[in-house]
Tab-separated table of C-alpha atoms in Angstrom:
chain	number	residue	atom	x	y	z
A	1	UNK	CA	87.564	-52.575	110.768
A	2	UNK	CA	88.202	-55.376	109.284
A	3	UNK	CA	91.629	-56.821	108.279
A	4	UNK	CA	91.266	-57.244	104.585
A	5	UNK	CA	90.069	-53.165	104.455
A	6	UNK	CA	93.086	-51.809	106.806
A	7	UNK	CA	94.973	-53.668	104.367
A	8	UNK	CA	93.641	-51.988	101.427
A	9	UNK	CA	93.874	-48.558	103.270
A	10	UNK	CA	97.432	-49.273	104.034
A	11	UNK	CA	98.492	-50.242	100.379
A	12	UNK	CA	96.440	-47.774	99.035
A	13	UNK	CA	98.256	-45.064	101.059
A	14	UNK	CA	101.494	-46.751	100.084
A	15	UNK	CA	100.878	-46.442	96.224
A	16	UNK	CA	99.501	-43.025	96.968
A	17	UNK	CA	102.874	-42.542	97.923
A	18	UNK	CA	104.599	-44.226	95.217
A	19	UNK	CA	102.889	-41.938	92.521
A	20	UNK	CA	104.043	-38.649	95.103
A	21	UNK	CA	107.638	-39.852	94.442
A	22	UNK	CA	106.665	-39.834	90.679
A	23	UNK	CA	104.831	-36.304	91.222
A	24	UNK	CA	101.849	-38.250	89.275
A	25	UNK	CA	99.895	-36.148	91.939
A	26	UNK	CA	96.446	-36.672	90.049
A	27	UNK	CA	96.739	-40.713	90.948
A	28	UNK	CA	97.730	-40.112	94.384
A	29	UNK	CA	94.831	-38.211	95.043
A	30	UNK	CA	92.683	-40.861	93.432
A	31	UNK	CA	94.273	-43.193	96.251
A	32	UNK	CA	93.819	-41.308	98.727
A	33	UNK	CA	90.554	-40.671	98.348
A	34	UNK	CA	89.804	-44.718	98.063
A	35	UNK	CA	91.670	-45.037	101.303
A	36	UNK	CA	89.416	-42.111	102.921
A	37	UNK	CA	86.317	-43.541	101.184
A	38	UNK	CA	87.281	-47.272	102.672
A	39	UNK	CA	88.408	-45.979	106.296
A	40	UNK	CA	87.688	-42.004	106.534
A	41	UNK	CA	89.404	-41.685	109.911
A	42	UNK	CA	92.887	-42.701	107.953
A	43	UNK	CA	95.202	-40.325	109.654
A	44	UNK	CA	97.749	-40.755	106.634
A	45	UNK	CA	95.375	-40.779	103.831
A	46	UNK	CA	93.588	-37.634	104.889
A	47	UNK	CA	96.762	-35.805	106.508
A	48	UNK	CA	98.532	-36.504	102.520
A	49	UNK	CA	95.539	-35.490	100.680
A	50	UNK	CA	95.395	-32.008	102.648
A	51	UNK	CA	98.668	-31.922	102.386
A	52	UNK	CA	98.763	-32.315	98.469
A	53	UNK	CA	95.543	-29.729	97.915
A	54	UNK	CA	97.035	-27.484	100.063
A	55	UNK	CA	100.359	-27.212	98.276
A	56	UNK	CA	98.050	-26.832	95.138
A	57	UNK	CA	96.662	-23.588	96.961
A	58	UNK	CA	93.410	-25.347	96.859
A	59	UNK	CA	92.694	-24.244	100.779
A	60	UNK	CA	88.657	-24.889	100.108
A	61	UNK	CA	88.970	-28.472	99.410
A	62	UNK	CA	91.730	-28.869	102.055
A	63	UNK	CA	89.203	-27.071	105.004
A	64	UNK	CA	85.967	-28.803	103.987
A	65	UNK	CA	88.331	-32.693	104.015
A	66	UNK	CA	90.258	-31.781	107.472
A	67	UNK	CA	86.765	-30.423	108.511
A	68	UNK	CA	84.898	-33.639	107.999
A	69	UNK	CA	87.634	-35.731	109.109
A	70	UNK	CA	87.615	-33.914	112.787
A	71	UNK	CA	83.826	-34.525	112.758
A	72	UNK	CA	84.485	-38.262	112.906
A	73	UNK	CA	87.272	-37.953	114.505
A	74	UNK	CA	87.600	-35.177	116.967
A	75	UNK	CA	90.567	-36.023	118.743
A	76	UNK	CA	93.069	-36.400	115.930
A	77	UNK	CA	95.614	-33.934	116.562
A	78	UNK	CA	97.333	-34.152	113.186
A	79	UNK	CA	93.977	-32.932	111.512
A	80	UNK	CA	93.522	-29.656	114.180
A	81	UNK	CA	97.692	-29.212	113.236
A	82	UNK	CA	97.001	-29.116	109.142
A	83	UNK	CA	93.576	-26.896	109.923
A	84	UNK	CA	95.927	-24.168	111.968
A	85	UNK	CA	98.517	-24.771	109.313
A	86	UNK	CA	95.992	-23.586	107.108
A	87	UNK	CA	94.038	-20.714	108.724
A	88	UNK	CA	97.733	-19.666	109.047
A	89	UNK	CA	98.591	-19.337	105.938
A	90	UNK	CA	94.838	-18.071	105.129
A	91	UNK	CA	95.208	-15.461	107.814
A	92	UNK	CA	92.303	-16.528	109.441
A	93	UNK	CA	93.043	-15.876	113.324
A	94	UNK	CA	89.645	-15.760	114.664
């Protein structure tokens, strides 16, 4: 990847934060999703986005992100930890 994009991933995902602070949770999610869109194996951008749908109770949109994010990145723990997380709270033991 190229520096100029990690560097907009990484102030993307710090703004993202920012507007969390704020609880301005519908701009966060706009910068998160430009981080994913720019570099969609961001650990942080994807792990904050699930994180914010899923405290939303919007468990859909969190399985079908973590989902696609393990498909390009299979061996990111933190994505099979938020999935469990979720099929937890889900019930879905299977």
């Amino acid at each position: 990847m190229a520096k100029n994009v990690s560097e907009l991933v990484k102030r993307a995902n710090q703004l993202a934060a920012e507007c969390e602070k704020k609880k301005d949770y519908k701009q966060a999610i706009e910068l998160y999703i430009k981080a994913i869109n720019l570099d969609p194996k961001s650990t942080l951008a994807v792990t904050s986005l699930s994180a914010i749908y899923f405290n939303m109770g919007k468990y859909g949109l969190v399985e079908k992100i973590l989902l696609a994010a393990l498909k390009l990145s299979p061996e990111n723990s933190f994505f099979y930890f938020q999935l469990g997380q979720l099929y937890t709270t889900e019930r879905k033991f299977e």
